[in-house]
């Protein structure tokens, strides 16, 4: 009926606007300090979507090839990529470039709708179709929701337009005006959430700090939900929360810009610290162990995945400006260029993926490309981190070969959601990584001014082997757990002599206690049983040692 008569009921045109405070130190009594968020009729939006689907191709052909907002299949961040290539071209050629960043706040409130309708008619939308669009935007009303009530408010004061010009490769002062009003020049400006500057190599020196700040705020906001160290959620749950809420904020927009090595290091440093705190590990913990125990890839890998995924999106759309840019830049730019596409070429080589020329000629499908990229990135970083882990003597008792990303270590998975089990797992985890503070560590940290001899039995240096297996002062605590472990080992191997041989060799027994996944004779279905016993052993020894040292002091 609505489509037949080209008339929409006034009730469907009513929107409820809620003022949302912008913060940033703005005065509470100023209407400009609030952003008007309008919720429109659900039925009206459904009707609009159904109608627009019929006219989608006509409108798509009429829009500017540089428009990236509200364009199907293309991210709005692609506009940042186009700007990135423009700046890179100017820097490569050492030519001056002037970029005006114009803020079009509240565009819908200010735009001349009659002109838009005229443009719509010129684009091929005619007759009843044009009348339908006109009816949609005729007599639209918005009521302000304030303290639970509604007000018949037609207009609010509009924030003053914020614009600036950033000069690249030109240090001479320039004057820029628009409608006889001067536009100020600045050293940097924010475009699509990405701060551009004219002083750094890639014009993105402040981006990493801004992303770290956003991620840190999100982390603090989630602490109330248990996203913190040993007394919070199981690290496996915390890692899942980090993937959903923290990582997207930490790397938002980084796939369309080039970063300095120092920026990558800053992002990696923050992310490593976050993973260590979630697992209650000290700063001196090996980075490779931090990633593999948590089952989380380095943040550099996450950025690379997004960058390559974006490149796949570009080469699948041959009629876009980005595709033409890719063809040009990959054809004429060398490896020293600041172009984003030359960086993509380096990533393709890094992960042993098909060359850019092959991909441009035969672009893979969306899902096949994402799977190929994901597998290549995962394989590269798994091999790299496994190689680093093998070089660490502190990790010699951990079976890293079977650990992959997206699969946390058994020490965390087996603790599940019981708070006491998570605490026990935290102690065992530090013993696994040789970061549990013993006398031998104190001696190293104090330049051998502290004696490494065990304070409890005074018989040999106190390292983790001595603490877990050999210290006679802790035999009464250790024996019940070792007895249970021996019984379970005998059940699994079905050979008493073989079980005895494992327990008679200190290194084999230590390996069994610290990481039972290294024993192929223990089936995965029984590994959690061994883990629970060894977790209890480590925690019981920790408590007894702490109590005795307090007594001695």
Tab-separated table of N, CA and C in Angstrom, residues 312-467:
chain	number	residue	atom	x	y	z
A	312	UNK	N	43.521	-8.456	-0.395
A	312	UNK	CA	42.659	-9.399	-1.101
A	312	UNK	C	41.343	-8.772	-1.511
A	313	UNK	N	40.794	-7.926	-0.643
A	313	UNK	CA	39.548	-7.224	-0.966
A	313	UNK	C	39.744	-6.271	-2.145
A	314	UNK	N	40.906	-5.635	-2.200
A	314	UNK	CA	41.192	-4.680	-3.283
A	314	UNK	C	41.302	-5.389	-4.628
A	315	UNK	N	42.029	-6.492	-4.670
A	315	UNK	CA	42.249	-7.158	-5.960
A	315	UNK	C	41.008	-7.892	-6.454
A	316	UNK	N	40.015	-8.070	-5.594
A	316	UNK	CA	38.756	-8.698	-6.033
A	316	UNK	C	37.770	-7.681	-6.607
A	317	UNK	N	38.105	-6.391	-6.536
A	317	UNK	CA	37.217	-5.340	-7.042
A	317	UNK	C	37.946	-4.528	-8.106
A	318	UNK	N	38.000	-5.027	-9.344
A	318	UNK	CA	38.815	-4.391	-10.391
A	318	UNK	C	38.311	-3.035	-10.862
A	319	UNK	N	37.083	-2.658	-10.513
A	319	UNK	CA	36.533	-1.387	-10.988
A	319	UNK	C	36.716	-0.248	-9.992
A	320	UNK	N	37.512	-0.460	-8.963
A	320	UNK	CA	37.676	0.551	-7.921
A	320	UNK	C	38.965	1.344	-8.108
A	321	UNK	N	39.010	2.492	-7.442
A	321	UNK	CA	40.212	3.326	-7.464
A	321	UNK	C	41.379	2.590	-6.821
A	322	UNK	N	41.101	1.839	-5.765
A	322	UNK	CA	42.163	1.119	-5.056
A	322	UNK	C	42.844	0.091	-5.960
A	323	UNK	N	42.061	-0.587	-6.795
A	323	UNK	CA	42.647	-1.577	-7.705
A	323	UNK	C	43.575	-0.899	-8.711
A	324	UNK	N	43.143	0.237	-9.243
A	324	UNK	CA	43.978	0.979	-10.189
A	324	UNK	C	45.252	1.480	-9.514
A	325	UNK	N	45.112	1.892	-8.242
A	325	UNK	CA	46.297	2.301	-7.480
A	325	UNK	C	47.259	1.130	-7.311
A	326	UNK	N	46.703	-0.045	-7.015
A	326	UNK	CA	47.534	-1.237	-6.832
A	326	UNK	C	48.310	-1.551	-8.106
A	327	UNK	N	47.631	-1.503	-9.244
A	327	UNK	CA	48.304	-1.767	-10.521
A	327	UNK	C	49.442	-0.775	-10.766
A	328	UNK	N	49.176	0.496	-10.521
A	328	UNK	CA	50.178	1.527	-10.783
A	328	UNK	C	51.366	1.409	-9.841
A	329	UNK	N	51.069	1.360	-8.542
A	329	UNK	CA	52.149	1.386	-7.555
A	329	UNK	C	53.027	0.145	-7.640
A	330	UNK	N	52.417	-1.012	-7.841
A	330	UNK	CA	53.200	-2.245	-7.925
A	330	UNK	C	54.024	-2.307	-9.202
A	331	UNK	N	53.604	-1.548	-10.216
A	331	UNK	CA	54.326	-1.558	-11.491
A	331	UNK	C	55.512	-0.603	-11.494
A	332	UNK	N	55.398	0.531	-10.812
A	332	UNK	CA	56.436	1.569	-10.952
A	332	UNK	C	57.244	1.825	-9.679
A	333	UNK	N	56.769	1.362	-8.532
A	333	UNK	CA	57.465	1.674	-7.279
A	333	UNK	C	58.507	0.611	-6.938
A	334	UNK	N	59.651	1.071	-6.392
A	334	UNK	CA	60.666	0.124	-5.932
A	334	UNK	C	60.489	-0.145	-4.444
A	335	UNK	N	61.357	-0.954	-3.886
A	335	UNK	CA	61.212	-1.383	-2.488
A	335	UNK	C	61.446	-0.244	-1.501
A	336	UNK	N	62.096	0.830	-1.944
A	336	UNK	CA	62.365	1.956	-1.051
A	336	UNK	C	61.213	2.945	-0.975
A	337	UNK	N	60.190	2.720	-1.769
A	337	UNK	CA	59.045	3.633	-1.774
A	337	UNK	C	58.282	3.551	-0.457
A	338	UNK	N	57.610	4.628	-0.113
A	338	UNK	CA	56.790	4.663	1.096
A	338	UNK	C	55.360	4.192	0.831
A	339	UNK	N	55.121	3.685	-0.361
A	339	UNK	CA	53.786	3.217	-0.734
A	339	UNK	C	53.364	2.012	0.098
A	340	UNK	N	52.091	1.956	0.425
A	340	UNK	CA	51.520	0.825	1.170
A	340	UNK	C	51.620	-0.451	0.352
A	341	UNK	N	51.510	-0.345	-0.953
A	341	UNK	CA	51.501	-1.536	-1.806
A	341	UNK	C	52.876	-2.191	-1.882
A	342	UNK	N	53.945	-1.411	-1.791
A	342	UNK	CA	55.273	-2.024	-1.748
A	342	UNK	C	55.471	-2.779	-0.438
A	343	UNK	N	54.851	-2.269	0.626
A	343	UNK	CA	54.905	-2.977	1.906
A	343	UNK	C	54.142	-4.296	1.813
A	344	UNK	N	52.997	-4.289	1.134
A	344	UNK	CA	52.230	-5.523	0.938
A	344	UNK	C	53.062	-6.540	0.168
A	345	UNK	N	53.807	-6.055	-0.821
A	345	UNK	CA	54.664	-6.946	-1.601
A	345	UNK	C	55.703	-7.621	-0.699
A	346	UNK	N	56.232	-6.882	0.252
A	346	UNK	CA	57.192	-7.453	1.199
A	346	UNK	C	56.526	-8.485	2.107
A	347	UNK	N	55.267	-8.226	2.489
A	347	UNK	CA	54.539	-9.192	3.311
A	347	UNK	C	54.274	-10.482	2.549
A	348	UNK	N	53.947	-10.372	1.273
A	348	UNK	CA	53.712	-11.567	0.458
A	348	UNK	C	54.967	-12.429	0.401
A	349	UNK	N	56.127	-11.791	0.286
A	349	UNK	CA	57.390	-12.529	0.277
A	349	UNK	C	57.681	-13.118	1.654
A	350	UNK	N	57.401	-12.348	2.682
A	350	UNK	CA	57.664	-12.784	4.058
A	350	UNK	C	56.910	-14.061	4.396
A	351	UNK	N	55.656	-14.148	3.968
A	351	UNK	CA	54.819	-15.300	4.306
A	351	UNK	C	54.735	-16.329	3.180
A	352	UNK	N	55.624	-16.187	2.180
A	352	UNK	CA	55.704	-17.163	1.094
A	352	UNK	C	54.362	-17.336	0.381
A	353	UNK	N	53.711	-16.225	0.098
A	353	UNK	CA	52.435	-16.221	-0.609
A	353	UNK	C	52.671	-15.890	-2.085
A	354	UNK	N	51.680	-16.124	-2.954
A	354	UNK	CA	51.848	-15.792	-4.378
A	354	UNK	C	52.221	-14.327	-4.572
A	355	UNK	N	52.948	-14.035	-5.630
A	355	UNK	CA	53.393	-12.665	-5.892
A	355	UNK	C	52.218	-11.763	-6.226
A	356	UNK	N	52.437	-10.469	-6.101
A	356	UNK	CA	51.372	-9.501	-6.363
A	356	UNK	C	50.914	-9.542	-7.818
A	357	UNK	N	51.840	-9.771	-8.752
A	357	UNK	CA	51.464	-9.820	-10.170
A	357	UNK	C	50.541	-10.995	-10.456
A	358	UNK	N	50.819	-12.128	-9.840
A	358	UNK	CA	49.953	-13.304	-10.007
A	358	UNK	C	48.584	-13.051	-9.399
A	359	UNK	N	48.559	-12.435	-8.234
A	359	UNK	CA	47.290	-12.180	-7.549
A	359	UNK	C	46.438	-11.163	-8.304
A	360	UNK	N	47.077	-10.169	-8.918
A	360	UNK	CA	46.319	-9.185	-9.689
A	360	UNK	C	45.661	-9.816	-10.909
A	361	UNK	N	46.348	-10.779	-11.516
A	361	UNK	CA	45.804	-11.431	-12.703
A	361	UNK	C	44.753	-12.479	-12.348
A	362	UNK	N	44.984	-13.204	-11.267
A	362	UNK	CA	44.058	-14.261	-10.860
A	362	UNK	C	43.742	-14.109	-9.370
A	363	UNK	N	42.902	-13.142	-9.017
A	363	UNK	CA	42.579	-12.929	-7.600
A	363	UNK	C	41.800	-14.101	-7.015
A	364	UNK	N	42.210	-14.613	-5.862
A	364	UNK	CA	41.478	-15.724	-5.233
A	364	UNK	C	40.174	-15.241	-4.621
A	365	UNK	N	39.279	-16.172	-4.329
A	365	UNK	CA	38.017	-15.836	-3.688
A	365	UNK	C	38.233	-15.342	-2.270
A	366	UNK	N	37.203	-14.742	-1.710
A	366	UNK	CA	37.303	-14.129	-0.386
A	366	UNK	C	37.723	-15.140	0.679
A	367	UNK	N	37.006	-16.250	0.764
A	367	UNK	CA	37.274	-17.204	1.844
A	367	UNK	C	38.552	-17.999	1.597
A	368	UNK	N	38.834	-18.326	0.339
A	368	UNK	CA	40.067	-19.060	0.053
A	368	UNK	C	41.294	-18.198	0.369
A	369	UNK	N	41.204	-16.874	0.084
A	369	UNK	CA	42.319	-15.972	0.389
A	369	UNK	C	42.495	-15.809	1.895
A	370	UNK	N	41.401	-15.641	2.621
A	370	UNK	CA	41.500	-15.490	4.077
A	370	UNK	C	42.090	-16.744	4.706
A	371	UNK	N	41.675	-17.914	4.226
A	371	UNK	CA	42.215	-19.166	4.763
A	371	UNK	C	43.695	-19.310	4.431
A	372	UNK	N	44.064	-18.930	3.205
A	372	UNK	CA	45.466	-19.022	2.789
A	372	UNK	C	46.337	-18.090	3.623
A	373	UNK	N	45.874	-16.856	3.828
A	373	UNK	CA	46.618	-15.882	4.631
A	373	UNK	C	46.730	-16.350	6.076
A	374	UNK	N	45.614	-16.794	6.631
A	374	UNK	CA	45.606	-17.246	8.027
A	374	UNK	C	46.575	-18.402	8.235
A	375	UNK	N	46.576	-19.349	7.324
A	375	UNK	CA	47.471	-20.504	7.437
A	375	UNK	C	48.929	-20.091	7.298
A	376	UNK	N	49.214	-19.207	6.329
A	376	UNK	CA	50.593	-18.777	6.094
A	376	UNK	C	51.142	-17.993	7.282
A	377	UNK	N	50.343	-17.068	7.810
A	377	UNK	CA	50.773	-16.261	8.960
A	377	UNK	C	50.966	-17.148	10.187
A	378	UNK	N	50.034	-18.053	10.392
A	378	UNK	CA	50.111	-18.949	11.548
A	378	UNK	C	51.349	-19.837	11.471
A	379	UNK	N	51.633	-20.377	10.289
A	379	UNK	CA	52.799	-21.245	10.110
A	379	UNK	C	54.099	-20.477	10.344
A	380	UNK	N	54.183	-19.276	9.793
A	380	UNK	CA	55.398	-18.463	9.939
A	380	UNK	C	55.690	-18.170	11.401
A	381	UNK	N	54.689	-17.690	12.127
A	381	UNK	CA	54.927	-17.297	13.513
A	381	UNK	C	55.069	-18.499	14.438
A	382	UNK	N	54.415	-19.602	14.119
A	382	UNK	CA	54.604	-20.817	14.913
A	382	UNK	C	56.047	-21.288	14.819
A	383	UNK	N	56.577	-21.346	13.596
A	383	UNK	CA	57.966	-21.773	13.407
A	383	UNK	C	58.938	-20.801	14.072
A	384	UNK	N	58.668	-19.517	13.940
A	384	UNK	CA	59.557	-18.497	14.513
A	384	UNK	C	59.595	-18.586	16.038
A	385	UNK	N	58.431	-18.715	16.651
A	385	UNK	CA	58.379	-18.723	18.114
A	385	UNK	C	58.856	-20.059	18.669
A	386	UNK	N	58.578	-21.155	17.964
A	386	UNK	CA	59.123	-22.443	18.391
A	386	UNK	C	60.648	-22.410	18.356
A	387	UNK	N	61.199	-21.785	17.323
A	387	UNK	CA	62.657	-21.677	17.205
A	387	UNK	C	63.238	-20.869	18.363
A	388	UNK	N	62.570	-19.777	18.728
A	388	UNK	CA	63.026	-18.967	19.861
A	388	UNK	C	62.917	-19.744	21.167
A	389	UNK	N	61.853	-20.536	21.308
A	389	UNK	CA	61.643	-21.294	22.547
A	389	UNK	C	62.715	-22.365	22.731
A	390	UNK	N	63.161	-22.973	21.628
A	390	UNK	CA	64.176	-24.028	21.728
A	390	UNK	C	65.507	-23.486	22.234
A	391	UNK	N	65.744	-22.201	22.023
A	391	UNK	CA	67.011	-21.593	22.443
A	391	UNK	C	67.016	-21.196	23.912
A	392	UNK	N	65.867	-21.296	24.579
A	392	UNK	CA	65.761	-20.912	25.988
A	392	UNK	C	65.938	-22.140	26.882
A	393	UNK	N	67.003	-22.147	27.664
A	393	UNK	CA	67.238	-23.284	28.564
A	393	UNK	C	66.156	-23.389	29.632
A	394	UNK	N	65.532	-22.270	29.972
A	394	UNK	CA	64.482	-22.280	30.993
A	394	UNK	C	63.229	-23.008	30.524
A	395	UNK	N	63.107	-23.230	29.206
A	395	UNK	CA	61.903	-23.861	28.656
A	395	UNK	C	62.151	-25.296	28.210
A	396	UNK	N	63.247	-25.895	28.656
A	396	UNK	CA	63.631	-27.209	28.151
A	396	UNK	C	62.673	-28.323	28.564
A	397	UNK	N	61.904	-28.118	29.622
A	397	UNK	CA	60.994	-29.172	30.080
A	397	UNK	C	59.565	-28.999	29.555
A	398	UNK	N	59.362	-28.058	28.672
A	398	UNK	CA	58.018	-27.798	28.159
A	398	UNK	C	57.904	-28.325	26.739
A	399	UNK	N	56.820	-29.010	26.471
A	399	UNK	CA	56.568	-29.570	25.146
A	399	UNK	C	55.867	-28.528	24.280
A	400	UNK	N	56.668	-27.685	23.621
A	400	UNK	CA	56.099	-26.626	22.796
A	400	UNK	C	55.731	-27.104	21.391
A	401	UNK	N	56.271	-28.234	20.982
A	401	UNK	CA	56.080	-28.673	19.599
A	401	UNK	C	54.610	-28.910	19.262
A	402	UNK	N	53.824	-29.318	20.251
A	402	UNK	CA	52.406	-29.577	19.997
A	402	UNK	C	51.533	-28.354	20.265
A	403	UNK	N	52.142	-27.263	20.714
A	403	UNK	CA	51.362	-26.060	21.005
A	403	UNK	C	51.191	-25.224	19.746
A	404	UNK	N	49.983	-24.796	19.503
A	404	UNK	CA	49.689	-23.932	18.366
A	404	UNK	C	48.879	-22.741	18.846
A	405	UNK	N	48.782	-21.733	17.998
A	405	UNK	CA	47.968	-20.572	18.340
A	405	UNK	C	46.489	-20.955	18.329
A	406	UNK	N	45.716	-20.226	19.091
A	406	UNK	CA	44.287	-20.515	19.305
A	406	UNK	C	44.083	-21.761	20.157
A	407	UNK	N	45.172	-22.279	20.753
A	407	UNK	CA	45.061	-23.464	21.596
A	407	UNK	C	45.951	-23.279	22.826
A	408	UNK	N	45.431	-22.695	23.909
A	408	UNK	CA	46.236	-22.461	25.116
A	408	UNK	C	46.783	-23.758	25.704
A	409	UNK	N	47.824	-23.632	26.488
A	409	UNK	CA	48.457	-24.799	27.106
A	409	UNK	C	47.519	-25.462	28.112
A	410	UNK	N	47.763	-26.747	28.326
A	410	UNK	CA	46.943	-27.536	29.253
A	410	UNK	C	46.947	-26.957	30.663
A	411	UNK	N	48.035	-26.288	31.060
A	411	UNK	CA	48.114	-25.744	32.411
A	411	UNK	C	46.980	-24.763	32.681
A	412	UNK	N	46.540	-24.038	31.642
A	412	UNK	CA	45.427	-23.099	31.802
A	412	UNK	C	44.087	-23.743	31.480
A	413	UNK	N	44.052	-24.564	30.448
A	413	UNK	CA	42.778	-25.187	30.065
A	413	UNK	C	42.244	-26.097	31.160
A	414	UNK	N	43.135	-26.822	31.826
A	414	UNK	CA	42.693	-27.786	32.840
A	414	UNK	C	42.219	-27.113	34.119
A	415	UNK	N	42.615	-25.854	34.351
A	415	UNK	CA	42.196	-25.147	35.570
A	415	UNK	C	40.729	-24.755	35.527
A	416	UNK	N	40.184	-24.657	34.333
A	416	UNK	CA	38.766	-24.339	34.116
A	416	UNK	C	38.389	-23.049	34.851
A	417	UNK	N	37.266	-23.056	35.604
A	417	UNK	CA	36.747	-21.810	36.174
A	417	UNK	C	36.840	-21.764	37.702
A	418	UNK	N	37.477	-22.753	38.301
A	418	UNK	CA	37.606	-22.770	39.763
A	418	UNK	C	38.735	-21.825	40.185
A	419	UNK	N	38.396	-20.887	41.051
A	419	UNK	CA	39.351	-19.845	41.441
A	419	UNK	C	40.618	-20.441	42.057
A	420	UNK	N	40.468	-21.428	42.927
A	420	UNK	CA	41.623	-22.020	43.601
A	420	UNK	C	42.508	-22.755	42.593
A	421	UNK	N	41.907	-23.425	41.619
A	421	UNK	CA	42.688	-24.127	40.590
A	421	UNK	C	43.473	-23.143	39.731
A	422	UNK	N	42.877	-21.977	39.467
A	422	UNK	CA	43.572	-20.955	38.676
A	422	UNK	C	44.793	-20.440	39.436
A	423	UNK	N	44.647	-20.252	40.753
A	423	UNK	CA	45.788	-19.816	41.570
A	423	UNK	C	46.900	-20.860	41.553
A	424	UNK	N	46.519	-22.123	41.694
A	424	UNK	CA	47.514	-23.201	41.648
A	424	UNK	C	48.218	-23.245	40.292
A	425	UNK	N	47.431	-23.084	39.229
A	425	UNK	CA	48.007	-23.106	37.884
A	425	UNK	C	48.998	-21.960	37.695
A	426	UNK	N	48.736	-20.813	38.328
A	426	UNK	CA	49.645	-19.682	38.230
A	426	UNK	C	51.007	-19.991	38.826
A	427	UNK	N	51.021	-20.693	39.972
A	427	UNK	CA	52.288	-21.087	40.597
A	427	UNK	C	53.025	-22.084	39.718
A	428	UNK	N	52.284	-23.080	39.218
A	428	UNK	CA	52.929	-24.093	38.379
A	428	UNK	C	53.467	-23.475	37.094
A	429	UNK	N	52.730	-22.519	36.542
A	429	UNK	CA	53.151	-21.878	35.299
A	429	UNK	C	54.506	-21.198	35.476
A	430	UNK	N	54.709	-20.541	36.601
A	430	UNK	CA	55.994	-19.884	36.848
A	430	UNK	C	57.119	-20.903	37.034
A	431	UNK	N	56.793	-22.051	37.617
A	431	UNK	CA	57.800	-23.107	37.741
A	431	UNK	C	58.134	-23.701	36.373
A	432	UNK	N	57.130	-23.849	35.528
A	432	UNK	CA	57.358	-24.356	34.171
A	432	UNK	C	58.330	-23.468	33.407
A	433	UNK	N	58.166	-22.156	33.578
A	433	UNK	CA	58.957	-21.190	32.814
A	433	UNK	C	60.222	-20.764	33.543
A	434	UNK	N	60.472	-21.366	34.706
A	434	UNK	CA	61.653	-21.058	35.518
A	434	UNK	C	61.694	-19.590	35.925
A	435	UNK	N	60.525	-19.036	36.238
A	435	UNK	CA	60.448	-17.656	36.727
A	435	UNK	C	60.003	-17.610	38.188
A	436	UNK	N	59.793	-18.783	38.785
A	436	UNK	CA	59.490	-18.852	40.218
A	436	UNK	C	60.773	-18.522	40.971
A	437	UNK	N	60.729	-17.550	41.870
A	437	UNK	CA	61.936	-17.017	42.504
A	437	UNK	C	62.494	-17.989	43.539
A	438	UNK	N	63.653	-18.568	43.220
A	438	UNK	CA	64.367	-19.469	44.120
A	438	UNK	C	65.742	-18.877	44.425
A	439	UNK	N	66.506	-19.552	45.288
A	439	UNK	CA	67.805	-19.015	45.715
A	439	UNK	C	68.779	-18.855	44.551
A	440	UNK	N	68.707	-19.757	43.588
A	440	UNK	CA	69.634	-19.669	42.457
A	440	UNK	C	69.358	-18.432	41.612
A	441	UNK	N	68.088	-18.001	41.572
A	441	UNK	CA	67.742	-16.781	40.845
A	441	UNK	C	68.207	-15.549	41.623
A	442	UNK	N	68.022	-15.587	42.939
A	442	UNK	CA	68.471	-14.463	43.763
A	442	UNK	C	69.975	-14.257	43.634
A	443	UNK	N	70.708	-15.372	43.524
A	443	UNK	CA	72.158	-15.266	43.357
A	443	UNK	C	72.510	-14.565	42.037
A	444	UNK	N	71.798	-14.923	40.957
A	444	UNK	CA	72.052	-14.307	39.646
A	444	UNK	C	71.677	-12.830	39.644
A	445	UNK	N	70.553	-12.509	40.275
A	445	UNK	CA	70.075	-11.128	40.268
A	445	UNK	C	70.943	-10.222	41.127
A	446	UNK	N	71.617	-10.796	42.120
A	446	UNK	CA	72.441	-10.005	43.038
A	446	UNK	C	73.932	-10.171	42.777
A	447	UNK	N	74.272	-10.551	41.544
A	447	UNK	CA	75.671	-10.661	41.129
A	447	UNK	C	76.460	-11.576	42.060
A	448	UNK	N	75.829	-12.694	42.381
A	448	UNK	CA	76.454	-13.758	43.168
A	448	UNK	C	76.825	-13.336	44.590
A	449	UNK	N	76.201	-12.280	45.087
A	449	UNK	CA	76.427	-11.877	46.474
A	449	UNK	C	75.528	-12.658	47.430
A	450	UNK	N	74.505	-13.342	46.891
A	450	UNK	CA	73.588	-14.154	47.687
A	450	UNK	C	73.920	-15.619	47.458
A	451	UNK	N	73.925	-16.395	48.524
A	451	UNK	CA	74.226	-17.826	48.432
A	451	UNK	C	73.046	-18.555	47.791
A	452	UNK	N	73.333	-19.455	46.847
A	452	UNK	CA	72.276	-20.199	46.158
A	452	UNK	C	71.840	-21.450	46.913
A	453	UNK	N	72.472	-21.732	48.057
A	453	UNK	CA	72.143	-22.943	48.820
A	453	UNK	C	70.710	-22.884	49.339
A	454	UNK	N	70.043	-24.020	49.302
A	454	UNK	CA	68.655	-24.117	49.771
A	454	UNK	C	68.570	-23.734	51.246
A	455	UNK	N	67.653	-22.844	51.583
A	455	UNK	CA	67.501	-22.373	52.956
A	455	UNK	C	66.803	-23.389	53.848
A	456	UNK	N	66.176	-24.394	53.240
A	456	UNK	CA	65.405	-25.359	54.033
A	456	UNK	C	66.235	-26.571	54.426
A	457	UNK	N	66.966	-27.141	53.455
A	457	UNK	CA	67.729	-28.359	53.753
A	457	UNK	C	69.234	-28.124	53.781
A	458	UNK	N	69.691	-26.959	53.291
A	458	UNK	CA	71.122	-26.609	53.249
A	458	UNK	C	71.944	-27.679	52.536
A	459	UNK	N	71.342	-28.263	51.504
A	459	UNK	CA	72.012	-29.360	50.795
A	459	UNK	C	71.907	-29.132	49.287
A	460	UNK	N	72.804	-28.329	48.747
A	460	UNK	CA	72.809	-28.080	47.308
A	460	UNK	C	72.103	-26.788	46.934
A	461	UNK	N	72.359	-26.355	45.697
A	461	UNK	CA	71.748	-25.130	45.185
A	461	UNK	C	70.250	-25.342	44.976
A	462	UNK	N	69.481	-24.320	45.309
A	462	UNK	CA	68.028	-24.431	45.178
A	462	UNK	C	67.591	-23.951	43.792
A	463	UNK	N	67.520	-24.893	42.856
A	463	UNK	CA	66.895	-24.613	41.570
A	463	UNK	C	65.553	-25.339	41.545
A	464	UNK	N	64.847	-25.318	40.425
A	464	UNK	CA	63.500	-25.913	40.424
A	464	UNK	C	63.547	-27.431	40.541
A	465	UNK	N	64.630	-28.066	40.043
A	465	UNK	CA	64.749	-29.515	40.209
A	465	UNK	C	64.914	-29.868	41.679
A	466	UNK	N	65.742	-29.107	42.366
A	466	UNK	CA	65.941	-29.342	43.797
A	466	UNK	C	64.642	-29.092	44.566
A	467	UNK	N	63.971	-28.006	44.235
A	467	UNK	CA	62.742	-27.625	44.937
A	467	UNK	C	61.627	-28.647	44.727
